[in-house]
Short mmCIF file of C-alpha atoms and ligand atoms in Angstrom, two decimals:
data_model
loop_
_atom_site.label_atom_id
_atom_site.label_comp_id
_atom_site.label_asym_id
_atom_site.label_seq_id
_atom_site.Cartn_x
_atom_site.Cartn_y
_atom_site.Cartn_z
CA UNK V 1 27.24 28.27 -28.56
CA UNK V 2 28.10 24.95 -30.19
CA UNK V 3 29.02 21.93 -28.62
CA UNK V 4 26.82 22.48 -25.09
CA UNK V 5 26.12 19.10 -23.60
CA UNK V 6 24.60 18.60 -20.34
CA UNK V 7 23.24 15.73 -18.55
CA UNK V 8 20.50 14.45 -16.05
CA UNK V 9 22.01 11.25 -14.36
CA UNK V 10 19.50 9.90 -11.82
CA UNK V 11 19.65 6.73 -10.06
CA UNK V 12 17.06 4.65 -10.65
CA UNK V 13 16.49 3.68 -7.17
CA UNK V 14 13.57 5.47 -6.10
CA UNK V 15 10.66 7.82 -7.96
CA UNK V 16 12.03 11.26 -9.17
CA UNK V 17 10.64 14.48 -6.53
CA UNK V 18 10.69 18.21 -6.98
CA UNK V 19 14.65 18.31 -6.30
CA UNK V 20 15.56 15.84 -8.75
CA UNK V 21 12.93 17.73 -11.10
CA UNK V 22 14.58 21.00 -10.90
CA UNK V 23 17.73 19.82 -11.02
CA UNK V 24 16.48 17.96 -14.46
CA UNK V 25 14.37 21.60 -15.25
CA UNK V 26 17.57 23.48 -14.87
CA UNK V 27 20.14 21.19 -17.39
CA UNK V 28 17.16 21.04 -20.19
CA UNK V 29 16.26 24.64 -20.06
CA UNK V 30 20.39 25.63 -19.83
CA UNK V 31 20.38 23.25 -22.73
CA UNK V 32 17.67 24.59 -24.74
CA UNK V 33 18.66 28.43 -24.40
CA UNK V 34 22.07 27.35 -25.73
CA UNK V 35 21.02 25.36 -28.93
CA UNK V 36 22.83 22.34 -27.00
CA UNK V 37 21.82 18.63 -26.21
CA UNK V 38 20.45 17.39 -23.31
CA UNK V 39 21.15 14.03 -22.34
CA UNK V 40 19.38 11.46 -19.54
CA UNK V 41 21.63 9.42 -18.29
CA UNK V 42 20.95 6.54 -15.59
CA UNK V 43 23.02 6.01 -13.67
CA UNK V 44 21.99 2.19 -12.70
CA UNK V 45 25.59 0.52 -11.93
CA UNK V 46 23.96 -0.50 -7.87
CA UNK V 47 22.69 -3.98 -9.38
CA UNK V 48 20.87 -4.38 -5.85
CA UNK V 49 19.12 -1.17 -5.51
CA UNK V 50 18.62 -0.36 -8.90
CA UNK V 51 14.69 -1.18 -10.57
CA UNK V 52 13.86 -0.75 -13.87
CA UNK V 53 10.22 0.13 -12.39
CA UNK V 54 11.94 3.28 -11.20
CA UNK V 55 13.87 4.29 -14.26
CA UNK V 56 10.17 3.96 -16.44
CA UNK V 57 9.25 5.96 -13.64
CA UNK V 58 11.68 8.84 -14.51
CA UNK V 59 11.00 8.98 -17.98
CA UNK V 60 7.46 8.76 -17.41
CA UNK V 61 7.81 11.78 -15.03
CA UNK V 62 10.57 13.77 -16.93
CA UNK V 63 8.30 13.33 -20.32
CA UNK V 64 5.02 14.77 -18.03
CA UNK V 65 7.27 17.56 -17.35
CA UNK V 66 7.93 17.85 -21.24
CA UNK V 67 11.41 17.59 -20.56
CA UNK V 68 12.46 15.51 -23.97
CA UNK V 69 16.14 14.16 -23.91
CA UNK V 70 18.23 13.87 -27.01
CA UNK V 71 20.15 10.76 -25.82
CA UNK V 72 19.69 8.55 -23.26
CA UNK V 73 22.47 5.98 -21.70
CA UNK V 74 22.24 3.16 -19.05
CA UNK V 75 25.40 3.23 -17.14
CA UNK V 76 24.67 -1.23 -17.01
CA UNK V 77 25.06 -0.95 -20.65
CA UNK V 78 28.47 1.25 -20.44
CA UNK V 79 30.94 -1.48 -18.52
CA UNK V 80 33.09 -1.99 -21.30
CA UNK V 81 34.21 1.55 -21.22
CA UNK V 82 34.53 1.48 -17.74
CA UNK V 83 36.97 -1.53 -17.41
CA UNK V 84 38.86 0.28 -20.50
CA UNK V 85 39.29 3.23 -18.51
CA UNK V 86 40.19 1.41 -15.43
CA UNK V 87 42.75 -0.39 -16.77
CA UNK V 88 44.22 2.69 -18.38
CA UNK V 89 44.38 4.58 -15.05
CA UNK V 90 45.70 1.21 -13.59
CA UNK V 91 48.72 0.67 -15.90
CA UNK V 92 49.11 4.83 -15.47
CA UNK V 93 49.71 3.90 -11.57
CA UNK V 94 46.31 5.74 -10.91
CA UNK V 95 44.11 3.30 -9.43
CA UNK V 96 45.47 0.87 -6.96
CA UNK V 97 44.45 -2.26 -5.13
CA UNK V 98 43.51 -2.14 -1.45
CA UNK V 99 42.50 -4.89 0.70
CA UNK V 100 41.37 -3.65 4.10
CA UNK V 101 38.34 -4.67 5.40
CA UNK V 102 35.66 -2.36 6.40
CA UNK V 103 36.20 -2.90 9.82
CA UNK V 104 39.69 -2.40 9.34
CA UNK V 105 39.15 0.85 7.49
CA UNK V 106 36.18 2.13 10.34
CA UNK V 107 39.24 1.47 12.64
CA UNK V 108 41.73 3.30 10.95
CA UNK V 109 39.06 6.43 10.65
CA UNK V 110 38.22 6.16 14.29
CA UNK V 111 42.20 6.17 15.64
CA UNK V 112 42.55 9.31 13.25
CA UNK V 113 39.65 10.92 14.75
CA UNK V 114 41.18 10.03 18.28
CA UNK V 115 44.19 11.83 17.39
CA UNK V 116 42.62 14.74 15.81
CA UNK V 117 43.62 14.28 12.66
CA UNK V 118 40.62 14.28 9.28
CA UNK V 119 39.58 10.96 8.46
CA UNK V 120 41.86 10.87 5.47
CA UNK V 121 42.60 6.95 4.17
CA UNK V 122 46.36 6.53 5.14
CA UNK V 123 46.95 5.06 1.87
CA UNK V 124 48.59 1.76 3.83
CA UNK V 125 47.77 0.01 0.57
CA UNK V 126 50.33 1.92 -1.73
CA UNK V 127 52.76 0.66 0.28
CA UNK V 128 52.94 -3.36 0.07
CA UNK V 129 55.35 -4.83 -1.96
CA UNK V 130 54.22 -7.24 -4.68
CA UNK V 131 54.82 -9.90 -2.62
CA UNK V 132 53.10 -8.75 0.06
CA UNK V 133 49.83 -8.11 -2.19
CA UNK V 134 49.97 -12.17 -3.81
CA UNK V 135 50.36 -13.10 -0.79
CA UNK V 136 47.09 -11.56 0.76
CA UNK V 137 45.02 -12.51 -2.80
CA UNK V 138 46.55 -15.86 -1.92
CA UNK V 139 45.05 -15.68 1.76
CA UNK V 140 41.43 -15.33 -0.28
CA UNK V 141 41.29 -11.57 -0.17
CA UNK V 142 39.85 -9.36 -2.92
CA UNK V 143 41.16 -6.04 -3.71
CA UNK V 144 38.70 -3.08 -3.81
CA UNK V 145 40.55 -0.01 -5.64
CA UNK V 146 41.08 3.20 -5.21
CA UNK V 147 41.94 6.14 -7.40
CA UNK V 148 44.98 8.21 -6.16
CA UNK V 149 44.12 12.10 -5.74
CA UNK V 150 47.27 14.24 -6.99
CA UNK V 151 48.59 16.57 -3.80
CA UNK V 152 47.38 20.40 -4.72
CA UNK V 153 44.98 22.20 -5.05
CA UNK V 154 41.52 21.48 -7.28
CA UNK V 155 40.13 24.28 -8.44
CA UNK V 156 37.25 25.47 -10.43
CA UNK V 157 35.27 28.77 -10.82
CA UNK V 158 31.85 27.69 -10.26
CA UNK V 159 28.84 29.10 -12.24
CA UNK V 160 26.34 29.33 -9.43
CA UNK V 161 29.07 28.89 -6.25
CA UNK V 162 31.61 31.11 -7.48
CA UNK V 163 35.54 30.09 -7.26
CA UNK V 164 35.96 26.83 -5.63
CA UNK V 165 39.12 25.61 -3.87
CA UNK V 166 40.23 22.09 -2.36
CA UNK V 167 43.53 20.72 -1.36
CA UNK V 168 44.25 17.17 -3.10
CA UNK V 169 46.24 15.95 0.30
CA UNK V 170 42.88 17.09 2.56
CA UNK V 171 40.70 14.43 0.41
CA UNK V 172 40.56 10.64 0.67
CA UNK V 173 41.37 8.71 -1.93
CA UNK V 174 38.12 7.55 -3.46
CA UNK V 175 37.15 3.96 -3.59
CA UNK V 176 36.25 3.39 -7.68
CA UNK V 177 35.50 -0.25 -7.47
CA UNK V 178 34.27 -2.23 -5.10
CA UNK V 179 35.42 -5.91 -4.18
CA UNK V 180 32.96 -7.23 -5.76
CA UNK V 181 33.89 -5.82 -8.80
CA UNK V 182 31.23 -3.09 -8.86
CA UNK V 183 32.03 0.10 -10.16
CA UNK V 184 31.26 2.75 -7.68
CA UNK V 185 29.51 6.26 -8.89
CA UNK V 186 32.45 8.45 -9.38
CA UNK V 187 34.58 6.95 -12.00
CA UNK V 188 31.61 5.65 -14.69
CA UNK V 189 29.95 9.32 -14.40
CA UNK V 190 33.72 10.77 -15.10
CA UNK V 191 33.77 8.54 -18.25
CA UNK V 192 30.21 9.08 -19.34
CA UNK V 193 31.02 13.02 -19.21
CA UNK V 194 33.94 12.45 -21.53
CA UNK V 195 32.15 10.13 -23.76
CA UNK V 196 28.71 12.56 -24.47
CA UNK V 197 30.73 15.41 -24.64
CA UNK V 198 29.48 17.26 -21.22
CA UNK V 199 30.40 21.07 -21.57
CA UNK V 200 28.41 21.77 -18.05
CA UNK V 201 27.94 19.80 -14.91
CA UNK V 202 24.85 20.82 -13.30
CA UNK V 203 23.75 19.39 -10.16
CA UNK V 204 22.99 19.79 -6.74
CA UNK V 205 25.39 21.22 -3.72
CA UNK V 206 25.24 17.65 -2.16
CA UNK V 207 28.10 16.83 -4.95
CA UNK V 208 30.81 19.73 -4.85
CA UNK V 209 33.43 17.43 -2.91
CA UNK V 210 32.99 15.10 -5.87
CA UNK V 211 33.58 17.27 -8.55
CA UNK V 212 37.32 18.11 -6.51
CA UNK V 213 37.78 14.45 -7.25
CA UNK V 214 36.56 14.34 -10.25
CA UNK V 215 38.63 16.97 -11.83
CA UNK V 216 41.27 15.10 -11.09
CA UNK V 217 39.86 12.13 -12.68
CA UNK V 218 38.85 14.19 -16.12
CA UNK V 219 42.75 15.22 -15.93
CA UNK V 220 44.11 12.16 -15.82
CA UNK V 221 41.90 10.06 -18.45
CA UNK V 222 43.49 12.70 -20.66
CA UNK V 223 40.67 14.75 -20.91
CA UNK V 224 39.58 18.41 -20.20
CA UNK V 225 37.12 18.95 -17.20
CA UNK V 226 33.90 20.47 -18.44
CA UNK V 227 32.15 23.61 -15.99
CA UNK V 228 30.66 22.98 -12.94
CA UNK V 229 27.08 24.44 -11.43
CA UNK V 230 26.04 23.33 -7.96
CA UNK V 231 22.89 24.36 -7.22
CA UNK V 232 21.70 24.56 -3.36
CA UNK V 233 19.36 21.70 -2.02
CA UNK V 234 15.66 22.93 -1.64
CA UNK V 235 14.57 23.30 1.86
CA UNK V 236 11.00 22.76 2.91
CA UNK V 237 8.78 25.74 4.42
CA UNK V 238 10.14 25.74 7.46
CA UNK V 239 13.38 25.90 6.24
CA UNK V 240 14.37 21.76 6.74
CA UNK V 241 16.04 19.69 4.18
CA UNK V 242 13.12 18.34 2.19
CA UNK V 243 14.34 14.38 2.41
CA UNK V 244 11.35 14.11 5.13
CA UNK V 245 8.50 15.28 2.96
CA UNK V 246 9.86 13.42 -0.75
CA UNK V 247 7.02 10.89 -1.05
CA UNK V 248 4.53 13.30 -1.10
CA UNK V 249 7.05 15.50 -3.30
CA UNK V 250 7.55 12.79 -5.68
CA UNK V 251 6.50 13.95 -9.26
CA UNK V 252 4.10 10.92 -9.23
CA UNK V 253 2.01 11.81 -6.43
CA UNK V 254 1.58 15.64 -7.54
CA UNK V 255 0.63 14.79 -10.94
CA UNK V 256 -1.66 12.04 -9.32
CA UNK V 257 -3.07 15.02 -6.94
CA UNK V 258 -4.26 16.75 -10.14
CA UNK V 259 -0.96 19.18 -10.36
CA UNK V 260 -0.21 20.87 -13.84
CA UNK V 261 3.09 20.07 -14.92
CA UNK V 262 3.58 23.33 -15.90
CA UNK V 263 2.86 24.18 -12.32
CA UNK V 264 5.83 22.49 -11.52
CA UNK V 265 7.74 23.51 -14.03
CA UNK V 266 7.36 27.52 -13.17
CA UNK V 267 8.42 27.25 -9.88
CA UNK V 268 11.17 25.19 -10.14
CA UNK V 269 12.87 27.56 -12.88
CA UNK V 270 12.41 30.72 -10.91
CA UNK V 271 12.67 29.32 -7.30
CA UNK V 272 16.39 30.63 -5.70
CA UNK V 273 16.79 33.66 -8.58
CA UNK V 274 15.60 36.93 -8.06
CA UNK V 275 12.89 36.81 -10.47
CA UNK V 276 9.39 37.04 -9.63
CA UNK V 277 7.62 33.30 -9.52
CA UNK V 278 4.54 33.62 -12.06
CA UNK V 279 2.52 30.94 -13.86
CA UNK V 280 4.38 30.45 -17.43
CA UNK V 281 2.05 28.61 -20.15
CA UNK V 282 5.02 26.84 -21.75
CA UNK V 283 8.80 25.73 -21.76
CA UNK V 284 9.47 27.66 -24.70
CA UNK V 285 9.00 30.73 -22.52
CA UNK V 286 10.74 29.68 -19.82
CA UNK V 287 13.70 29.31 -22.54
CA UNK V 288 13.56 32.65 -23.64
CA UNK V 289 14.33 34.36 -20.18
CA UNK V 290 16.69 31.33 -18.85
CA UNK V 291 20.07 32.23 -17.24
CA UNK V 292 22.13 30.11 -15.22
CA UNK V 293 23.87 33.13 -13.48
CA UNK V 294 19.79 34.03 -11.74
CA UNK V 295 20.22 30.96 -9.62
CA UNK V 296 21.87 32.33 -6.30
CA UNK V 297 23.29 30.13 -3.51
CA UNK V 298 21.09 30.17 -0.78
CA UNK V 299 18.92 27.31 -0.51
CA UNK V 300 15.39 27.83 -1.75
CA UNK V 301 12.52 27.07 0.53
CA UNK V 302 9.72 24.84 -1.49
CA UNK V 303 6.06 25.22 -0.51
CA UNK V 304 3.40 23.11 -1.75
CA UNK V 305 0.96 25.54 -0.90
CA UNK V 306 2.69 27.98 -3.71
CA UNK V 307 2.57 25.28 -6.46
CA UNK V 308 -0.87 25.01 -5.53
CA UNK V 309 -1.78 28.70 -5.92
CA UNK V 310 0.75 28.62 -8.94
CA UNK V 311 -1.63 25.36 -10.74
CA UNK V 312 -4.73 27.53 -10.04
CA UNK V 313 -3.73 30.72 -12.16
CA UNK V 314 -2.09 28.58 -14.64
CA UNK V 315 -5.47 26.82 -15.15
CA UNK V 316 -7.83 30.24 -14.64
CA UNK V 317 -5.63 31.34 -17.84
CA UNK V 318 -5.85 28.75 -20.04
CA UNK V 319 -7.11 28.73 -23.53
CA UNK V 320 -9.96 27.07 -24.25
CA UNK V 321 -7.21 25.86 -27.31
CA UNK V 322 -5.49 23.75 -24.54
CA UNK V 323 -8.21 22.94 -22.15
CA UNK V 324 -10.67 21.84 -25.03
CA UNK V 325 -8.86 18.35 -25.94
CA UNK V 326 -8.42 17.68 -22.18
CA UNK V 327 -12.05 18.54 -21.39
CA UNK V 328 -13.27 15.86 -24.13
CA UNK V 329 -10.66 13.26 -22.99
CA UNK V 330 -12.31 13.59 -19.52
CA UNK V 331 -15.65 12.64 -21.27
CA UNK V 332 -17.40 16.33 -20.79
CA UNK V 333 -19.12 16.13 -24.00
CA UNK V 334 -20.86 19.40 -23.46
CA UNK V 335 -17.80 21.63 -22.70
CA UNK V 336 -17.71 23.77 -25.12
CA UNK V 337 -15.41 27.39 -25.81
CA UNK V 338 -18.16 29.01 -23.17
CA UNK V 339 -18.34 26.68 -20.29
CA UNK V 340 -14.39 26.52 -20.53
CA UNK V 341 -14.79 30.63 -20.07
CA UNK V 342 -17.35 30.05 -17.62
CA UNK V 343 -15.99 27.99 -15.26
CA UNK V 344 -11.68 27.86 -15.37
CA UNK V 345 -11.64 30.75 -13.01
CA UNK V 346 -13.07 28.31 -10.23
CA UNK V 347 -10.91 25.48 -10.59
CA UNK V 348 -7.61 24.55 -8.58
CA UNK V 349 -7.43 21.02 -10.38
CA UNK V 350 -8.53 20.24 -14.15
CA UNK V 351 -10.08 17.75 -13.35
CA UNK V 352 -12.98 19.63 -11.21
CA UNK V 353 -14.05 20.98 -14.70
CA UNK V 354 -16.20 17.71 -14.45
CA UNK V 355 -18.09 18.84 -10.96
CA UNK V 356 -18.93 22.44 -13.14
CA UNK V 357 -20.11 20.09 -16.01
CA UNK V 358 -22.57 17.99 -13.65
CA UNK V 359 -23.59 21.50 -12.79
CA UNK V 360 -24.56 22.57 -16.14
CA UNK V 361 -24.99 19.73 -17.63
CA UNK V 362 -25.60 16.44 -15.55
CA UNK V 363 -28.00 15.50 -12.88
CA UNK V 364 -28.46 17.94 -9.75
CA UNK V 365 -30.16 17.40 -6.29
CA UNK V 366 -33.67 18.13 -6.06
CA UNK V 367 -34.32 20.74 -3.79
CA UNK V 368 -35.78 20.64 -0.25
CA UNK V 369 -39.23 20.16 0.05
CA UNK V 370 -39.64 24.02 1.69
CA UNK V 371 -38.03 26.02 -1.29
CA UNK V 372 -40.94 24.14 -3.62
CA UNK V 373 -43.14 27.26 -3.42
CA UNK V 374 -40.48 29.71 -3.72
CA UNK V 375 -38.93 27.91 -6.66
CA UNK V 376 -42.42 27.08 -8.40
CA UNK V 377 -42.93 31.04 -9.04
CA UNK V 378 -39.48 31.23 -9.55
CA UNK V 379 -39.88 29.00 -12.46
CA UNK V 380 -42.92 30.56 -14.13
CA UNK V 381 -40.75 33.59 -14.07
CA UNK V 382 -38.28 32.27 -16.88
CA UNK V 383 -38.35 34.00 -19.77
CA UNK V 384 -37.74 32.72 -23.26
CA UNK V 385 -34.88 31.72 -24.88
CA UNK V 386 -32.63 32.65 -26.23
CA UNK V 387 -30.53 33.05 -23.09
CA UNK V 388 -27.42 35.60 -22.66
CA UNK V 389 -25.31 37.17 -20.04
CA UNK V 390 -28.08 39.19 -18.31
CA UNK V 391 -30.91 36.84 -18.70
CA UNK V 392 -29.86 36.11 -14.64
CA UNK V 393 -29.77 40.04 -13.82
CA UNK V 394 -33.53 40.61 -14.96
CA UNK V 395 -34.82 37.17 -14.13
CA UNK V 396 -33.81 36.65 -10.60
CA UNK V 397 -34.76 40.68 -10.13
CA UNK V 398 -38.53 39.36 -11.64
CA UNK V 399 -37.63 36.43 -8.70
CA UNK V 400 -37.60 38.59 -5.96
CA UNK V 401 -39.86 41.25 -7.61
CA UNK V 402 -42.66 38.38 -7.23
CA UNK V 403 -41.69 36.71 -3.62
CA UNK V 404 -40.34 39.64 -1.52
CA UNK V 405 -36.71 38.02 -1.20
CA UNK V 406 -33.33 39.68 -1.51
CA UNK V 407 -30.23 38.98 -1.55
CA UNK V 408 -28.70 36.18 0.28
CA UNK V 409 -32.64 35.04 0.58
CA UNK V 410 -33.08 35.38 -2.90
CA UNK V 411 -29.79 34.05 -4.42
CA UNK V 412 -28.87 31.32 -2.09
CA UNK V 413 -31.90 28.73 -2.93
CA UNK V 414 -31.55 29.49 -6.77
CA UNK V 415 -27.66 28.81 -7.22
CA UNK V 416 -28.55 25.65 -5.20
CA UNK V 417 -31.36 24.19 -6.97
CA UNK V 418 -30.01 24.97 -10.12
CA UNK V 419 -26.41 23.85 -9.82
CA UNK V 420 -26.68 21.72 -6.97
CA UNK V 421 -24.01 23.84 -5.12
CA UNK V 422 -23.84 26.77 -2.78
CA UNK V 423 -20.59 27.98 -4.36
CA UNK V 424 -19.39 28.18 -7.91
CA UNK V 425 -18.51 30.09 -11.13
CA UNK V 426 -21.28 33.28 -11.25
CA UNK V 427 -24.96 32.60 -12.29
CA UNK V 428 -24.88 35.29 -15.38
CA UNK V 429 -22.85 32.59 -17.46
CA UNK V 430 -23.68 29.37 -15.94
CA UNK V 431 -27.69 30.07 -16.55
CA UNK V 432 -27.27 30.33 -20.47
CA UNK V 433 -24.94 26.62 -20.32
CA UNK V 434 -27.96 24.98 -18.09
CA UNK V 435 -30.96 26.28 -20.22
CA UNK V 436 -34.56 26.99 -20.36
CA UNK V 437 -35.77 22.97 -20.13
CA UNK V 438 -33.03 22.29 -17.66
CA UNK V 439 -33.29 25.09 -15.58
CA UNK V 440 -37.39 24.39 -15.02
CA UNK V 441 -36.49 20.77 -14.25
CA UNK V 442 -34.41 21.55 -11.28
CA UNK V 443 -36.35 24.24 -9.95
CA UNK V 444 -39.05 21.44 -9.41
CA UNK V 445 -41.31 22.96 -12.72
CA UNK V 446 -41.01 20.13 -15.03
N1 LIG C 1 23.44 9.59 -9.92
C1 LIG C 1 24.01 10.76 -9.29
C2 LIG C 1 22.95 11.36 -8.39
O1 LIG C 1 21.79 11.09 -8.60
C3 LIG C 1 24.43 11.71 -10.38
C4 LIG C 1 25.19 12.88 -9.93
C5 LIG C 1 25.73 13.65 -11.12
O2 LIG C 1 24.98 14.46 -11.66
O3 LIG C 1 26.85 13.40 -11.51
O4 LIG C 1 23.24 12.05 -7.46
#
């Protein structure tokens, strides 16, 4: 499939969340399965609300996410284009000058409300004569303008929606440029699409009314209309729109909380298909089985709780191969191929591989002054090294051989003195990591 271009154009006006990011998964892996590009576009033309904190953000967070992009455009940098396509539409009768104020226009909207009619701008402004516009830029007042939608109908056979239908008269034409000058977002994303080359549109339901507009917009710059995808807005677990929960959402604060982008990434591809949600190691699989046509229309509910369970198997299968470089980069000199082995199946976060290493390795609690005894024959029952898989079996059987304990009585006080925890990864492989010398210091020998 040659020539498939697709595009991620946030705002920077805020810190990317877990809509934005599968909306961002969806155009890279649609991108990647197709041989195509993927470009970022930001769309930063809102002088006032845009930050340039928040667009480092996004590439910070799309790059954690492994989502490369092929090009990357700053709608700031694009204005030339858009004046050269503004004055095009302009001279082609297009794009016209209006001059109401808001209040005049909330006004307008309100009286057609009244009367039961949509809110549909009345167009007032196509109608002054020349003279009649000079005479109100002489009065002081800038234009704002507005691109005029053809009558008809706009349609378009979506790839996730279906066929799509609106009628030209039932829309209002949209504003493109604000008094000030500013170019709103529909006209400058119309022109970036024709200048990268777009082939698909994918973004979230939230913009289906825009894409009526602009189609019409593509059509009359001259140029063809690429396909559209809208996918439906995630919902939270109770089945609300998600806006509520987004700063804990935010891509930032999961991968602060210890989240695997990968995590992220294999629930966001499969969440609203059919297919099964399952920890996936790497993009390159989620390549292989991508389809735009598995994303259904309903809007998917997004639990944190799932991503959660989702980190947890990703990390209890991990390769030592992956986890080793990770391990040393947390400082865990002693984390070898074994304690990886021995300890991934208890983690939720990576980053408690350190807590398993302190057990091992590191300094434990010494333990309470009435398990001294029980511990002291408990010591002079280790055998020698070296130290395998059921040096625990026979030893702690020797334990309770010796003192008359079982089970709970027998196990309990051990795991604690020699890991410093009640819980954790099972004694057969932990007791090789600690060691002989180790293991008689904290059971009180040494
Ligand atoms: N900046 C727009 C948004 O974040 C882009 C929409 C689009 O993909 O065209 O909603």
């Amino acid at each position: 499939m040659a020539g498939i271009c697709v595009r991620f154009a946030p705002s920077p006006t805020g810190l990317l969340h877990v809509g934005n990011a599968r909306i961002a998964l969806v155009n890279w892996l649609f991108a990647k399965a197709a041989g195509g590009t993927f470009a970022l576009r930001l769309d930063d033309t809102d002088v006032e609300r845009s930050d340039p904190r928040f667009a480092t953000a996004i590439e910070r967070d799309l790059a954690w996410l492994g989502l490369a992009w092929d090009t990357r455009i700053r709608q700031s940098e694009r204005l030339a284009d858009y004046r050269a396509a503004l004055e095009r539409l302009k001279d082609a009768g297009r794009v016209y000058a209006c001059f109401e104020t808001a209040d005049e226009l909330e006004f307008k909207r309100k009286k057609a409300l009244r009367a039961g009619r949509p809110p549909i701008y009345d167009r007032a402004a196509l109608k002054l004569s020349a003279i009649e516009r000079e005479a109100l830029i002489a009065e002081g007042r800038r234009p704002h303008w507005r691109f005029k939608l053809d009558e008809g109908a706009i349609t378009w056979d979506d790839a996730v929606r279906g066929p799509q239908r609106f009628e030209g008269g039932n829309l209002s034409d949209p504003v493109v440029v604000r008094e000030d000058g500013a170019f709103l977002y529909m006209l400058p994303s119309v022109v970036d699409d024709v200048a990268l080359g777009v082939s698909h549109v994918i973004r979230g339901e939230d913009h289906v009314v825009n894409t009526a507009v602009q189609i019409r917009m593509f059509e009359a710059l001259g140029a063809r209309a690429p396909a559209f995808a809208h996918l439906p807005l995630l919902m939270d677990a109770k089945g609300a729109n998600l806006s509520k929960r987004l700063g804990s959402l935010s891509l930032e604060s999961l991968r602060e909380s210890g989240i695997e982008p990968m995590a992220v990434n294999s629930l966001l591809a499969r969440l609203g298909t059919a297919d099964a949600i399952a920890p996936v190691s790497s993009l390159a699989t989620l390549v292989e089985g991508f389809e735009l046509g598995r994303f259904g229309r309903a809007s998917p509910r997004f639990d944190p709780d799932e991503l959660s369970r989702l980190n947890a198997r990703l990390l209890h299968a991990m390769t030592f191969a992956e986890a080793g470089p990770r391990l040393a980069a947390l400082g865990l000199a002693s984390a070898d191929e074994r304690f990886w082995r021995a300890v991934r199946s208890n983690l939720e976060r990576f980053s408690e591989a350190k807590v398993w290493h302190d057990a091992c390795f590191g300094d434990v609690p010494p333990p309470s002054a009435e398990m001294r005894e029980f511990l002291r024959v408990a010591a002079g029952a280790l055998p020698p090294e070296p130290w395998a898989e059921d040096t625990w079996g026979a030893w702690s059987r020797s334990v309770g051989a010796a003192t008359g304990r079982k089970g709970a009585q027998l196990f309990r006080p051990l795991r604690l003195a020699l890991t410093g925890r009640e819980h954790g990864p099972e004694m057969k492989v932990l007791l090789p990591l600690i060691g002989r010398a180790r293991a008689e210091k904290r059971l009180g020998a040494a």
